[in-house]
Amino acid sequence: MKLIVDDAATELSPRPGQCLRTALREAGHQGVKKGCDTGDCGACTVLLDGMPVHSCLTPAFRAEGSRVTTVRGLADADRLHPAQQAFLDHNAFQCGFCTPGMLVTVASLDQAQRQDLPRAMKGNICRCTGYRPIADAIASLDAPLPGPAARDPASPLPPAAQAVVTGTVPYTLDVPEAGILHLKLKRSPHAHARIVAIDASAAMAVPGVRLVLTHADAPARLYSSARHQRLTDSPDDTRILDEVVRHVGQRVAAVVADTLAAAEEGCERLHVEYALLPPVLTPEEALAPGAPIIHPKDAATARIEQPERNIIASVHEEHGDTEAAFASADIVREGSFRNQRMQHGHLETHASIAWVDENDVLTVRTSTQVPFLTREALCHVLALPRDKVRVFCERVGGGFGGKQEMLTEDIAALAALKLRRPVQIEFTREEQFIGATCRHAMRVRVKAGARRDGTLTAIALDILSDTGAYGNFGPAVMFHATNESIALYRAPNKKVDAVVVYTTTPPAGAFRGFGLGQVNFALEQVLDEIARGLGIDPIRFREINVIRPGDPMISTSLAVHDVEYGSYGLDQCLAHVRDALAVREEVPEEILHDPDWSQGEGVAAAMIDSAPPLGHAAQARVALTAEGYELIIGTAEFGNGSTTTHGQIAADALGTTPDRVRIRQSDTAILGHDTGAFGSTGTTIAGLATERAAQSLAARLRDEAARQTGTAPGEWSLTPDALVRGEMRLGLRDFAPLSAHGEVTGSPRSVCFNVHGFRIAVHRPTGELRILRSIHAADAGRVINGAQCRGQVEGGVAQGIGAALFEAIRLDGTGAVSNPNLRGYHLPRLGDLPRTEVFFADTYDRLGPMGAKSMSESPFNPVPAALANALADATGVRFRETPFSRDRIWRACSEAAGA
Ligand code: FES
Ligand code: FES
């Protein structure tokens, strides 16, 4: 069929029933993205004869004779479209995966439509930004500046910015491979069953099917899909394909075929015979006497603490005497709280392509936060030497901890090794819900006591964490959850009882906050009740009780004591939120004058160590090149902005500008090791390695200049870059080739802080909640890139509001996810989120690169608790379970009113 795509006459040959998105992508229009198949995300938006459409819902044949515009067709030859320029000017993207679709929609809006953005942008989801910079970018289209926007030189754009807004930056599946095969997973319909037999004959008879893999083909070796620096941190309880399935949606078999359609048909024709085993759908059931054992005793070598009780790990620890402290306290408050399963919601789903190259090296291009740890895992599971495995990433379309797992690479690699052909796997959005990981659901009981003067004397936590069918990160999340949450407070008596158990439900894993958000939600509400019970302002109460430099950080024992006060800005954060809340905003008339509306305020505080414990290593290399410098770094870029800061850090050490630093990254073939971009370590750990490498190169340049000129190294005021540029007669040729290496282990670590405040209004008869003010203060050390750091805070806050108000993975009575799509799950849209005022403490960390600390993971943590505290203030009702959706608020208010 003939049509015009981006002003070029084009011929497409869509298959029957094929959507326009897939037809365009197969024809090389990779600016059109895939985030779902149900018209929910907007990543696939194109203009069809000038009208924005979700091309995943548009049959390809409908475009015959039409004019299709993708993001790549928006710009003129010599000038970006105003919307593209506005997105650059306002840093209106992070991972950038939503950006092509966003821009196409924005380009179609007229001025009137731009006045109602919640409506105009309701078809486009961004999981990273919290929408504020997107809204600002769109607003600027109606108030253009007379000249080019002035950019703060301290906040340079990401190196890939231009490619992101023009839709030309490649993600994992945006580089076509000739002769690629497609892998599809057959998934379990049962929560717990043993596979008795698999008959693959009908599947193999499907034209184009090349291979069926079952547990008989998979290595027996157990591993964990969770990726840490220390491979032993999670239990080895997983096989690539297992003969026992432990959750609805678990892999049963894989079908590899010439086309995705053939692979899907092959999956449908696989005949699997199961012997059903009893399901265990709640953590309470898992602990009940006589509960079915989910991972049998012979898996004890997998480091499962009590397999016969389904307990993977536990903590039972006490400092001081909590019972005595409660007995003598003037006030004691306690409560039991529940946090729900959440999806990461990164718009690019899990995907990878594996092949064996001409040197017999297994090569995997994948969407991961941890390429080096994925290589280690592949070597372990497939029994391959390190030099026979290469893992690398293109730009990654969001992660939030979800891509700290090996969920696609192993099966694609196994198929590629068997077939010696490139094999691609891409999760559907539904598979993200049923076959990827989620946030740990936790039941958290908190008891706390204080003296009349507001001094906290004791805190006790009792936690039951549900890790689902596999133990990915279960122990680590539990340890982290019980650590900084209580270390934040000076109370001398602390007790923790925490247990993490298996259930036959979809597995949990790493998620932004790594367990702290769940405990913070409970603890900060109980502390709020104490403050209110004593009549002390909640911020003042925290000022009385939070740790200060010199205080011991008492928490559960992690057997590592390498956390130091590299800097301290919590006092400033508390002051920022207090001052901002003191400024009264304009409240809408209908709220002011309607007695059915109640207003309330709430705050919560959080602390996080600046890196994970027990090691987080990174290497970096900086070399002189003809064009400037080359920085090689292991960390992947998935919207966290670390690549930009790495360039800034290297440029600062060399006395040059970031545009002279070319960056290569996230490829096991170009560097020795990098633990990965998680736990907010991109800036603090890999950034420190970068700083060391760049400083080392700068020193070598100075030494070499001194040697050549017979002077002492410190005699000139010229920067290393000025030497290279020949400002002292010496130039590039006198130094080349020169390079330097930097390396860090991630210890010692510093502490970072976040405080959030809300003012809200609640319409009690309907449960409507409006956020009037959202204020966040962060102690990130020296802020290296203000625009990006603000973006990380806003994105974290947005996810925290999603956790508090909307998002929940729901399981039905069989253990299956009943809302496996973005719409049913309710990922927040532009109209769902407020604008957050962001403040940074003015601190300089003596441990971090350029004085910086971490700040991507932690802004999430205090948000649900602060919102719950505001709700309690407004309604008098304590909301102990997230999400407190509108119906729950309505019900609780109605019950409180006796209706
Ligand atoms: S890919 Fe079309 S709306 Fe998500
Ligand atoms: S930048 Fe919008 S989804 Fe990542």
PDB file of C-alpha atoms and ligand atoms in Angstrom, residues 92-99 102 125-131 134 164 171 345-348 395-400 638-639, ligand 2:
ATOM      1  CA  ALA A  92      11.165  17.793  29.405  1.00  0.00           C
ATOM      2  CA  PHE A  93      12.384  14.194  29.235  1.00  0.00           C
ATOM      3  CA  GLN A  94      14.449  11.730  31.193  1.00  0.00           C
ATOM      4  CA  CYS A  95      14.632   8.281  29.595  1.00  0.00           C
ATOM      5  CA  GLY A  96      13.013   9.826  26.538  1.00  0.00           C
ATOM      6  CA  PHE A  97      10.964   6.785  25.586  1.00  0.00           C
ATOM      7  CA  CYS A  98       7.679   8.658  25.833  1.00  0.00           C
ATOM      8  CA  THR A  99       9.101  11.741  24.134  1.00  0.00           C
ATOM      9  CA  MET A 102       4.503  13.262  23.416  1.00  0.00           C
ATOM     10  CA  ILE A 125       1.994   8.804  29.720  1.00  0.00           C
ATOM     11  CA  CYS A 126       5.391   9.753  31.071  1.00  0.00           C
ATOM     12  CA  ARG A 127       6.651   7.637  33.959  1.00  0.00           C
ATOM     13  CA  CYS A 128       9.857   9.582  34.556  1.00  0.00           C
ATOM     14  CA  THR A 129       9.290  13.313  34.808  1.00  0.00           C
ATOM     15  CA  GLY A 130       6.159  13.926  36.844  1.00  0.00           C
ATOM     16  CA  TYR A 131       5.011  16.066  33.860  1.00  0.00           C
ATOM     17  CA  ILE A 134       6.478  18.848  29.918  1.00  0.00           C
ATOM     18  CA  VAL A 164      15.923  12.127  22.008  1.00  0.00           C
ATOM     19  CA  TYR A 171      16.848   1.893  22.282  1.00  0.00           C
ATOM     20  CA  GLY A 345       5.908   1.212  34.748  1.00  0.00           C
ATOM     21  CA  HIS A 346       8.999   2.013  32.672  1.00  0.00           C
ATOM     22  CA  LEU A 347       7.624   2.680  29.213  1.00  0.00           C
ATOM     23  CA  GLU A 348      10.184   0.508  27.449  1.00  0.00           C
ATOM     24  CA  ARG A 395      19.717   3.949  25.744  1.00  0.00           C
ATOM     25  CA  VAL A 396      17.380   2.329  28.264  1.00  0.00           C
ATOM     26  CA  GLY A 397      13.740   3.422  28.382  1.00  0.00           C
ATOM     27  CA  GLY A 398      13.373   3.653  32.153  1.00  0.00           C
ATOM     28  CA  GLY A 399      14.201   1.232  34.944  1.00  0.00           C
ATOM     29  CA  PHE A 400      13.346   2.289  38.532  1.00  0.00           C
ATOM     30  CA  PHE A 638      18.072   5.129  31.540  1.00  0.00           C
ATOM     31  CA  GLY A 639      16.878   8.617  32.282  1.00  0.00           C
TER      32      GLY A 639
HETATM   33  S1  FES B   2      10.904  10.408  29.915  1.00  0.00           S
HETATM   34 FE1  FES B   2       8.805  10.002  29.843  1.00  0.00          FE
HETATM   35  S2  FES B   2       8.707   7.883  30.193  1.00  0.00           S
HETATM   36 FE2  FES B   2      10.801   8.303  30.498  1.00  0.00          FE
END
